[in-house]
Amino acid sequence: DAAAWTQQMNRFVPRVVCSYIGPDYEIQREFQKIDFAAWRTSNSPRHKPTFRQPLNVELVLEHENGGHCEEEFSKLLHFHCPLKVLVFYRWDYGTTENAMTDFANMLREFDIFHPRPPSEEYLFIVGEPNQPHFWRGKSLSGSPKLLIEL
């Protein structure tokens, strides 16, 4: 069931993110309506994660278990940080390639109003049921490309 799967992902994703980015980061769930955000710890008086005001967000992640993952992607577009991650399943799109085309189009349209920095990266982790590798990773910085097969 979808609620149980989301709960499982809520336990799994922070552990994976923390193990990847390292011990000098903090991670918070439901940060400003983003499923997960991570930032480096800091001694600066302006670093106030308790008040949802970290100084340097490095990663934001959205997980969509149902349809309409473009809504989650739109949240990522509006957030300023170097790495944005979307975990989704290709239910709405038929193929991962269709989803990547739609996301690339959304990025181009967004760039008209709010150009993004060239260093910004997007990572898509796509669940593809009934495929040899259920999870695929894709990157979007310029054109989509297959990063990994898990």
PDB file of C-alpha atoms in Angstrom:
ATOM      1  CA  ASP A   1       0.000   0.000   0.000  1.00  0.00           C
ATOM      2  CA  ALA A   2       1.153   3.541  -0.790  1.00  0.00           C
ATOM      3  CA  ALA A   3       1.182   4.870   2.796  1.00  0.00           C
ATOM      4  CA  ALA A   4       3.307   1.963   4.043  1.00  0.00           C
ATOM      5  CA  TRP A   5       5.743   2.387   1.146  1.00  0.00           C
ATOM      6  CA  THR A   6       6.063   6.119   1.851  1.00  0.00           C
ATOM      7  CA  GLN A   7       6.795   5.385   5.528  1.00  0.00           C
ATOM      8  CA  GLN A   8       9.464   2.899   4.492  1.00  0.00           C
ATOM      9  CA  MET A   9      11.037   5.460   2.128  1.00  0.00           C
ATOM     10  CA  ASN A  10      10.922   8.090   4.907  1.00  0.00           C
ATOM     11  CA  ARG A  11      13.093   5.819   7.045  1.00  0.00           C
ATOM     12  CA  PHE A  12      15.377   4.655   4.222  1.00  0.00           C
ATOM     13  CA  VAL A  13      16.098   7.889   2.312  1.00  0.00           C
ATOM     14  CA  PRO A  14      17.605   9.925   5.200  1.00  0.00           C
ATOM     15  CA  ARG A  15      19.990   7.089   6.064  1.00  0.00           C
ATOM     16  CA  VAL A  16      21.164   6.812   2.454  1.00  0.00           C
ATOM     17  CA  VAL A  17      21.518  10.582   2.067  1.00  0.00           C
ATOM     18  CA  CYS A  18      23.472  10.907   5.333  1.00  0.00           C
ATOM     19  CA  SER A  19      25.787   8.029   4.459  1.00  0.00           C
ATOM     20  CA  TYR A  20      26.475   9.603   1.058  1.00  0.00           C
ATOM     21  CA  ILE A  21      27.038  13.234   2.083  1.00  0.00           C
ATOM     22  CA  GLY A  22      28.942  12.554   5.294  1.00  0.00           C
ATOM     23  CA  PRO A  23      28.785  13.113   9.046  1.00  0.00           C
ATOM     24  CA  ASP A  24      29.225  16.902   8.994  1.00  0.00           C
ATOM     25  CA  TYR A  25      25.731  17.394   7.544  1.00  0.00           C
ATOM     26  CA  GLU A  26      22.344  17.655   9.171  1.00  0.00           C
ATOM     27  CA  ILE A  27      19.172  16.446   7.505  1.00  0.00           C
ATOM     28  CA  GLN A  28      15.594  17.515   8.194  1.00  0.00           C
ATOM     29  CA  ARG A  29      12.327  16.051   6.927  1.00  0.00           C
ATOM     30  CA  GLU A  30       9.556  18.329   5.654  1.00  0.00           C
ATOM     31  CA  PHE A  31      11.853  21.329   5.426  1.00  0.00           C
ATOM     32  CA  GLN A  32       9.822  24.261   4.028  1.00  0.00           C
ATOM     33  CA  LYS A  33       7.446  21.759   2.360  1.00  0.00           C
ATOM     34  CA  ILE A  34      10.386  19.861   0.819  1.00  0.00           C
ATOM     35  CA  ASP A  35      10.472  16.172   1.815  1.00  0.00           C
ATOM     36  CA  PHE A  36      14.145  16.240   2.813  1.00  0.00           C
ATOM     37  CA  ALA A  37      16.899  18.850   2.952  1.00  0.00           C
ATOM     38  CA  ALA A  38      20.531  18.522   4.011  1.00  0.00           C
ATOM     39  CA  TRP A  39      23.085  21.141   4.988  1.00  0.00           C
ATOM     40  CA  ARG A  40      26.538  21.366   6.488  1.00  0.00           C
ATOM     41  CA  THR A  41      26.775  22.155  10.149  1.00  0.00           C
ATOM     42  CA  SER A  42      28.059  25.639  10.908  1.00  0.00           C
ATOM     43  CA  ASN A  43      29.076  27.723  13.910  1.00  0.00           C
ATOM     44  CA  SER A  44      27.795  30.913  12.301  1.00  0.00           C
ATOM     45  CA  PRO A  45      25.128  32.749  14.333  1.00  0.00           C
ATOM     46  CA  ARG A  46      23.106  32.935  11.089  1.00  0.00           C
ATOM     47  CA  HIS A  47      22.893  29.113  10.926  1.00  0.00           C
ATOM     48  CA  LYS A  48      19.576  28.394  12.685  1.00  0.00           C
ATOM     49  CA  PRO A  49      18.257  25.003  11.549  1.00  0.00           C
ATOM     50  CA  THR A  50      15.972  24.814  14.585  1.00  0.00           C
ATOM     51  CA  PHE A  51      14.074  27.772  13.089  1.00  0.00           C
ATOM     52  CA  ARG A  52      14.283  26.320   9.539  1.00  0.00           C
ATOM     53  CA  GLN A  53      17.004  28.820   8.650  1.00  0.00           C
ATOM     54  CA  PRO A  54      20.137  26.802   7.855  1.00  0.00           C
ATOM     55  CA  LEU A  55      22.941  28.797   6.341  1.00  0.00           C
ATOM     56  CA  ASN A  56      23.882  26.487   3.496  1.00  0.00           C
ATOM     57  CA  VAL A  57      21.396  23.965   2.104  1.00  0.00           C
ATOM     58  CA  GLU A  58      23.356  21.585  -0.125  1.00  0.00           C
ATOM     59  CA  LEU A  59      20.647  19.107  -1.157  1.00  0.00           C
ATOM     60  CA  VAL A  60      16.866  18.967  -1.411  1.00  0.00           C
ATOM     61  CA  LEU A  61      14.953  15.777  -2.163  1.00  0.00           C
ATOM     62  CA  GLU A  62      11.347  15.067  -3.091  1.00  0.00           C
ATOM     63  CA  HIS A  63       9.763  11.606  -3.215  1.00  0.00           C
ATOM     64  CA  GLU A  64       6.484  11.079  -5.067  1.00  0.00           C
ATOM     65  CA  ASN A  65       4.786   7.724  -4.613  1.00  0.00           C
ATOM     66  CA  GLY A  66       1.719   8.496  -6.713  1.00  0.00           C
ATOM     67  CA  GLY A  67       1.031  10.471  -9.833  1.00  0.00           C
ATOM     68  CA  HIS A  68       1.721  14.132 -10.507  1.00  0.00           C
ATOM     69  CA  CYS A  69       5.452  14.087  -9.831  1.00  0.00           C
ATOM     70  CA  GLU A  70       5.709  17.329 -11.851  1.00  0.00           C
ATOM     71  CA  GLU A  71       4.314  19.067  -8.743  1.00  0.00           C
ATOM     72  CA  GLU A  72       7.243  17.747  -6.707  1.00  0.00           C
ATOM     73  CA  PHE A  73       9.688  18.707  -9.455  1.00  0.00           C
ATOM     74  CA  SER A  74       8.260  22.228  -9.488  1.00  0.00           C
ATOM     75  CA  LYS A  75       9.088  22.550  -5.769  1.00  0.00           C
ATOM     76  CA  LEU A  76      12.698  21.644  -6.545  1.00  0.00           C
ATOM     77  CA  LEU A  77      12.869  24.254  -9.314  1.00  0.00           C
ATOM     78  CA  HIS A  78      12.085  27.029  -6.843  1.00  0.00           C
ATOM     79  CA  PHE A  79      14.710  26.062  -4.298  1.00  0.00           C
ATOM     80  CA  HIS A  80      18.289  27.365  -4.443  1.00  0.00           C
ATOM     81  CA  CYS A  81      20.925  24.676  -3.777  1.00  0.00           C
ATOM     82  CA  PRO A  82      23.546  22.715  -5.742  1.00  0.00           C
ATOM     83  CA  LEU A  83      21.829  19.282  -5.842  1.00  0.00           C
ATOM     84  CA  LYS A  84      18.142  18.553  -6.293  1.00  0.00           C
ATOM     85  CA  VAL A  85      16.875  14.964  -6.177  1.00  0.00           C
ATOM     86  CA  LEU A  86      13.512  13.600  -7.306  1.00  0.00           C
ATOM     87  CA  VAL A  87      12.521   9.998  -6.552  1.00  0.00           C
ATOM     88  CA  PHE A  88       9.462   8.940  -8.528  1.00  0.00           C
ATOM     89  CA  TYR A  89       7.816   6.108 -10.430  1.00  0.00           C
ATOM     90  CA  ARG A  90       6.970   6.447 -14.090  1.00  0.00           C
ATOM     91  CA  TRP A  91       3.226   5.829 -13.689  1.00  0.00           C
ATOM     92  CA  ASP A  92       2.193   9.143 -15.297  1.00  0.00           C
ATOM     93  CA  TYR A  93       4.628   9.024 -18.191  1.00  0.00           C
ATOM     94  CA  GLY A  94       4.739   5.495 -19.579  1.00  0.00           C
ATOM     95  CA  THR A  95       8.521   5.618 -20.006  1.00  0.00           C
ATOM     96  CA  THR A  96      11.388   7.232 -18.155  1.00  0.00           C
ATOM     97  CA  GLU A  97      12.367   8.995 -21.379  1.00  0.00           C
ATOM     98  CA  ASN A  98       8.930  10.690 -21.544  1.00  0.00           C
ATOM     99  CA  ALA A  99       9.347  11.875 -17.952  1.00  0.00           C
ATOM    100  CA  MET A 100      12.845  13.237 -18.654  1.00  0.00           C
ATOM    101  CA  THR A 101      11.581  15.091 -21.728  1.00  0.00           C
ATOM    102  CA  ASP A 102       8.800  16.682 -19.663  1.00  0.00           C
ATOM    103  CA  PHE A 103      11.235  17.693 -16.898  1.00  0.00           C
ATOM    104  CA  ALA A 104      13.699  19.144 -19.430  1.00  0.00           C
ATOM    105  CA  ASN A 105      10.845  21.204 -20.921  1.00  0.00           C
ATOM    106  CA  MET A 106       9.821  22.422 -17.453  1.00  0.00           C
ATOM    107  CA  LEU A 107      13.430  23.464 -16.778  1.00  0.00           C
ATOM    108  CA  ARG A 108      13.653  25.405 -20.059  1.00  0.00           C
ATOM    109  CA  GLU A 109      10.405  27.246 -19.305  1.00  0.00           C
ATOM    110  CA  PHE A 110      11.512  27.980 -15.741  1.00  0.00           C
ATOM    111  CA  ASP A 111      14.856  29.333 -16.980  1.00  0.00           C
ATOM    112  CA  ILE A 112      13.015  32.009 -18.985  1.00  0.00           C
ATOM    113  CA  PHE A 113      11.867  33.620 -15.731  1.00  0.00           C
ATOM    114  CA  HIS A 114      14.513  32.462 -13.262  1.00  0.00           C
ATOM    115  CA  PRO A 115      17.756  31.297 -14.884  1.00  0.00           C
ATOM    116  CA  ARG A 116      19.451  28.706 -12.734  1.00  0.00           C
ATOM    117  CA  PRO A 117      23.160  28.649 -11.971  1.00  0.00           C
ATOM    118  CA  PRO A 118      25.234  26.427 -14.279  1.00  0.00           C
ATOM    119  CA  SER A 119      26.532  24.445 -11.297  1.00  0.00           C
ATOM    120  CA  GLU A 120      23.024  23.266 -10.292  1.00  0.00           C
ATOM    121  CA  GLU A 121      22.448  19.539 -10.772  1.00  0.00           C
ATOM    122  CA  TYR A 122      19.315  17.382 -10.826  1.00  0.00           C
ATOM    123  CA  LEU A 123      19.300  13.682 -10.008  1.00  0.00           C
ATOM    124  CA  PHE A 124      16.255  11.567 -10.851  1.00  0.00           C
ATOM    125  CA  ILE A 125      15.856   8.159  -9.251  1.00  0.00           C
ATOM    126  CA  VAL A 126      13.149   6.391 -11.186  1.00  0.00           C
ATOM    127  CA  GLY A 127      11.257   3.287 -10.111  1.00  0.00           C
ATOM    128  CA  GLU A 128      10.476   1.186 -13.173  1.00  0.00           C
ATOM    129  CA  PRO A 129       8.420  -1.881 -12.248  1.00  0.00           C
ATOM    130  CA  ASN A 130       8.776  -4.998 -14.392  1.00  0.00           C
ATOM    131  CA  GLN A 131      12.204  -3.925 -15.658  1.00  0.00           C
ATOM    132  CA  PRO A 132      15.468  -5.844 -15.142  1.00  0.00           C
ATOM    133  CA  HIS A 133      16.684  -3.045 -12.849  1.00  0.00           C
ATOM    134  CA  PHE A 134      13.783  -1.592 -10.860  1.00  0.00           C
ATOM    135  CA  TRP A 135      15.635   1.669 -10.064  1.00  0.00           C
ATOM    136  CA  ARG A 136      17.423   3.856 -12.597  1.00  0.00           C
ATOM    137  CA  GLY A 137      19.285   7.068 -11.927  1.00  0.00           C
ATOM    138  CA  LYS A 138      19.305   9.923 -14.407  1.00  0.00           C
ATOM    139  CA  SER A 139      21.008  13.287 -14.293  1.00  0.00           C
ATOM    140  CA  LEU A 140      19.787  16.504 -15.858  1.00  0.00           C
ATOM    141  CA  SER A 141      22.334  19.208 -16.479  1.00  0.00           C
ATOM    142  CA  GLY A 142      22.010  20.052 -20.111  1.00  0.00           C
ATOM    143  CA  SER A 143      20.580  16.844 -21.543  1.00  0.00           C
ATOM    144  CA  PRO A 144      19.336  13.823 -19.621  1.00  0.00           C
ATOM    145  CA  LYS A 145      21.693  10.856 -19.435  1.00  0.00           C
ATOM    146  CA  LEU A 146      21.657   7.499 -17.700  1.00  0.00           C
ATOM    147  CA  LEU A 147      23.893   7.670 -14.643  1.00  0.00           C
ATOM    148  CA  ILE A 148      23.532   4.315 -12.998  1.00  0.00           C
ATOM    149  CA  GLU A 149      21.442   1.216 -12.982  1.00  0.00           C
ATOM    150  CA  LEU A 150      20.714  -0.057  -9.490  1.00  0.00           C
TER     151      LEU A 150
END
